[in-house]
Every structure is written in C-alpha cells, then in structure tokens.
Amino acid sequence: MSEVNENTMPPNFIKEIIDEDLKTQKYNRVHTRFPPEPNGYLHIGHAKSICLNFGLGKEYGGLTNLRFDDTNPTKEDVEYVDSIKEDVKWLGFDWEDRLYFASDYFDTLYEYAIKLIKKGKAYVDSSPFEQIKVERGAPTKPGVESKYRKRPIQENLELFEKMKNGEFEDGVHVLRANIDMASPNMNLRDPILYRIRHAEHHRTGNKWCIYPMYDWAHGQSDSIEGITHSICTLEFENHRPLYDWFINELEIHHPRQIEFARLNLNYTIMSKRKLLRLVEEKHVSGWDDPRMPTISGLRRRGYTPESIRNFADRIGVAKRDNVIDISQLEYSIREDLNAKAMRVMAVLTPIKVELINYPESQVELLEAINNPEDISMGTRQLPFSRELYIEANDFQEVPHKKFHRLSPGNEVRLRYAYIIKCEEIIKNQDGNIEKLLCSYDIDTKSGTGTSDKKVKGTIHWVSAKHSINAKVRLYDRLFNVPAPDSDKENDFIKYMNPDSLITIENSKVEPYLKNAKPGERFQFERLGYYCVDSKESSSDNLVFNRTVTLKDSWAKIENKS
RNA sequence: UGCCCUAUGGUGUAACGGUAACACAGAGGCCUCUGGAGCCUUGGUUCUGGGUUCGAAUCCUAGUAGGGCAGCCA
C-alpha cells in the first residue's frame, strides 16, 4: 500500500466550515466517515469522497471510520464489502480498528424507535403501500394524515414488537415518524422508519425481519460513532432537517452534515445501476474491466493510487454540479507515471527491418536509460542485431509532408542505436510490405559523438531474434459521446465505443520484459503507459494493458491536413 | 407552479468588500536521440437588472437558468 502524500488539499468550503467549528468550539476534534452501501463496486466518484473524508481526517489530526450502511438485505452482499475494503486500502487510506456496519446498531436503533413511539413521535401505519404513496401528496401538494396516525402509544408499542417478532408478512405494517404531512419538505411527511422484510442479512442473518430505512439509520449511526462532520452528496440536503429532527428528539450527539457535489466525468457513466448492467449484460468483462470507471477497473488499467488522489485534490470540492473532463484524469496518471515508470521498447504492430550492411551474426549491447526523469533508475542493455522490428506506422512509403520518420531514401535514428536509411521496400504478392532493407551509419552510434549528423526523427525498435511476443490490449474510452446517459430517447448502451478495446496478439517487446510482474507499469517509449495485466499475464504469455497513451502531437498535425 | 441548493474563461477550482488566480483542454512558439517530458505566450463586460458602499465576483433585492425532492432504495 502506498503512502498518502503530505500535501494538504486545496482550500474548499468544507475546510472553512471545519475551521470555523473548531474556532467556535462547536467541536474540538474532527471525526469523519466514509459510509458506502455494499451493493456494488466503488467507482471514481466514491474515490473523490474517500479522499475527501480520509483527507480531512488526516489533515485535522482526526479520525475517519469506514462504515457500511447495510440496511437493505435484499441488495447487499459480502462480495461488495470485501471489494470496498480492498479499494479503500489500495487508495492508501486506513480506518485502523474503526470498521463499522449500520447493522451493528440495529439493537440501538430499535431502542431509539421505541423511545420515539413512547414520546408519541412514531406510529405503526397499517395502510397498504398504495395508500401511503397517495397520502404522501406531491411536492406542490400537501399530504394527508394516515388514519392510523393517532393510534394509541400502547398499541403502537405492541404492534411494533410483533413486527419485530415476525408475526406479520412483508408490507403489512410500517413504523412511521409523526412529523408533518403538510411540510413543503417531503422528507418530513411522516417518513417510514421501519419496514418488514423477511430476508437474510449478510451479517445479522435471520435475527431481524424488520429493517431500518436509510434515513432512520444513517444520521443515528453517525451520531453513535461520534462523527463531527457528516459529509455527503447534495441529494441529502433536503434530508438534513429530518436528521436534525431525529437527533433532537432522541437527544443524542449531533454531527454537522455538509453536502458537496458528486463527481461527474464525461465519456463515462457513474450510476451504480448502469455499471451493474454493463457487467450483467457482459458488455464488459466484469467490475474490474479496465474500461470501467470503478476503482478496481482503474487499478487493473494501471492507474496508481497517487494519481487518483492527486486527481481528487485537483478537481476540488464545491456545491455546484460539475462535469470533469476525462483529460484531467488522464493528465494525473501521465504526470505520475512520467516520473516513475521505467521506459522500455515495445513494437506493437511490427514490420521487419533488415540492415543490409550490418554483419550477419553480430550482436551489440546498447545502453538505454531507464527513466530520463529519474537517473537513479539507472540504465540497461538493449540487444541490437541485423534484423529488427519497427512500428508499422513509423514508416510511410509516400510520406506526409511533415512526417519525420522512416520513408524511402530517408534517414531516421533508432533510439539508443544508429541512424538508418531506407534503401528498398520488399513487398509480397499482395503488395503488402514484407520488410524494409535499410543501411545503417556506423559513425552514428548513440553516445559516441563520432558524427554530427542530425536527423529529424527518432523511432523505437526491438531486435527481432531477441524480442519476445506479447499480447497488448489497447483501451480507449468506453463511450463515444460526452454524456452517454443524458439521452432520454436512447439507451446509454447505444453509445458504447466499439473500439474501446483493441487486442493485438503479436506485439514484440524487448527481452527485459520477460520477468515483468503482474501489475508492474512501464512506459513503452513513444507510445504510452502500459501495465502487466494482473489476471491473465504470465511469463510465457505476457499481457499488457494500455493505461493511457502519451500525448500525441503528431496525431494533431496529421488530423489537420 | 411548493420547498431546498447552485450560478466566475471551453472544463473545473480559487479570490472571504480593495479591482479576477491556478490547473486541465485549445491555439501559437522554444527545446528535444521519446513528435514524450519541460519551458514561454494566449483566453473571463464574474447569469441579468436594481440597490448598499469611496470601492462589489464577494453584501441586499428582484428576475433568469440549471440541479434536487412524490421508494416500504441509498
């Protein structure tokens, strides 16, 4: 697990509120929490929240809990609990011994409910589902009080206990708070606290058949844990008065809730439901498919925890709706990997080059720099011989006017090696290039300074007989429109990018990569950042995933003309 | 025809009543044995109209626009 860097996050309105609360002694400590529901995998939007909550805890010398809000047994599963824990850890955060579950508080919550009933602030409603829905009214229309609203306290107590004891079928009764059916805030129109659900819970098993609603459980859970600042997304702003009402009626510790705008990224989707659909309908290989915006997907794609944390800091926190450009995320990973990734030679789509004036059996070992951004990473030896592979698109038979690479009669430098000149093109019967016959200039060996010949381009290469095969997966954005789920007419599936994954079976990589470990990240010179696939790669069957390309200014020049 | 929230360059975020800053993207240029990296240059009548003030992106007010709220989901 990597360390969280010491940089503090940029100023934001939440820090201002906390500063103020500390100054006024509203609280004398900072305690936050990250409260996911274990019903899906975490995505980059959750990463923003995790970085925020844990970042605040760290920055103020406080604490941050990990708490699962597992109040709906029909949707939750331990698979999700495990993946969420792994993701939070991988991002570099530590909840220490403070791993909690809302289900830990089911007993307390039950007692709290009884307290409310005794105060006449909650009642058992035996109206059918539809009745309750109709009586709730609409945003512009006040609700109507239930005929069970004035049920005697003793009867409520007895019914509620029977609900708990499993004496009723699902849906027969609910426990409701007694607040205000005419409130302009719908959340205050006698919200449901408990519903009957004869379902097995992933932690409490069959102990309960009544389960608290999120609204009833969430605020009290924060209170029980002594949370000072409950940070959540904007849609809970209207729920805050309800949470305040509960806390006040119960007379328990009062956390301060602060809402912020969730992350939106273009060219992807963030809805858990839709991500689940991609997985279930097999549009992707799983939650950790490298094209998914999930944390596990980004991890398998080759993103580093540091890059995600830096991204979270850079995009900031505010209350207005936002759509972050995906290039911002890509910038963060390039920035990190540029500093850290070892450079390596890999030819994705090879064409053969034969150096006609290079001795048949000669092999030279050339020194290559592992990372020009970090010379402490040293150098390595690169075998060079008469037969090489170069990238197919580094050769143009009829070169574009600004093309600086190899073309007939033209010279180019082979990185860390010699300058070569294309003398002849050998084609097969179909007219496809079989190989290029080139000459090399012995006086131009890299590092010798024996020639002052200048050449416009430098290309990467690999020695044919020393290279090893690799499978390379080129990943691109999953959708080809900026907002795939904003179209009300068309399903978002329609906007999936058919070229989001292109697999190349026979790429040639330098021999150093033979021992590359799963998850290890490299820069393939002039191409991009790649990592060894953590699931399917082995030393005799290398599989690389493209994390992100290098910035490609040539592509822009090419597109312009 | 209700309540709540929001409004700063293309996208984000900052500026805390003293005259708009930073990052990404875009466009130019320099440099380069990665067309990478790095460096330089280049964008805003701060949603609109009033008001308060010597002074407003910041405060007040009225509009306008966008988002949220009618699960026994979270």
Short mmCIF file of C-alpha atoms (C1' of nucleotides) in Angstrom, two decimals, chain B residues 1-39:
data_model
loop_
_atom_site.label_atom_id
_atom_site.label_comp_id
_atom_site.label_asym_id
_atom_site.label_seq_id
_atom_site.Cartn_x
_atom_site.Cartn_y
_atom_site.Cartn_z
"C1'" U B 1 -46.46 26.42 -10.03
"C1'" G B 2 -44.33 24.35 -3.27
"C1'" C B 3 -39.56 23.74 -0.70
"C1'" C B 4 -34.15 23.31 -0.87
"C1'" C B 5 -29.46 24.20 -3.45
"C1'" U B 6 -26.34 26.42 -7.24
"C1'" A B 7 -24.59 30.34 -10.95
"C1'" U B 8 -16.60 33.03 -12.00
"C1'" G B 9 -12.76 31.84 -19.22
"C1'" G B 10 -14.20 25.55 -23.17
"C1'" U B 11 -13.92 22.38 -18.20
"C1'" G B 12 -13.01 22.52 -13.04
"C1'" U B 13 -11.49 25.16 -8.73
"C1'" A B 14 -9.64 29.89 -6.06
"C1'" A B 15 -10.09 35.03 -4.72
"C1'" C B 16 -13.51 35.92 2.47
"C1'" G B 17 -15.73 44.12 0.19
"C1'" G B 18 -9.81 46.76 -2.40
"C1'" U B 19 -10.16 45.88 -8.63
"C1'" A B 20 -10.10 38.14 -11.13
"C1'" A B 21 -5.67 33.47 -9.76
"C1'" C B 22 -4.34 28.21 -10.57
"C1'" A B 23 -4.93 23.51 -13.16
"C1'" C B 24 -6.71 20.83 -17.41
"C1'" A B 25 -8.21 21.40 -22.50
"C1'" G B 26 -7.43 24.53 -27.08
"C1'" A B 27 -4.16 27.81 -30.08
"C1'" G B 28 0.85 29.64 -31.13
"C1'" G B 29 6.24 29.21 -30.14
"C1'" C B 30 11.06 27.29 -27.87
"C1'" C B 31 13.67 22.89 -26.79
"C1'" U B 32 14.43 17.65 -27.51
"C1'" C B 33 18.25 10.89 -29.62
"C1'" U B 34 10.60 9.62 -26.80
"C1'" G B 35 6.53 14.38 -32.41
"C1'" G B 36 7.05 12.28 -24.62
"C1'" A B 37 8.68 15.44 -20.68
"C1'" G B 38 9.96 20.56 -19.82
"C1'" C B 39 9.66 25.97 -20.86
#
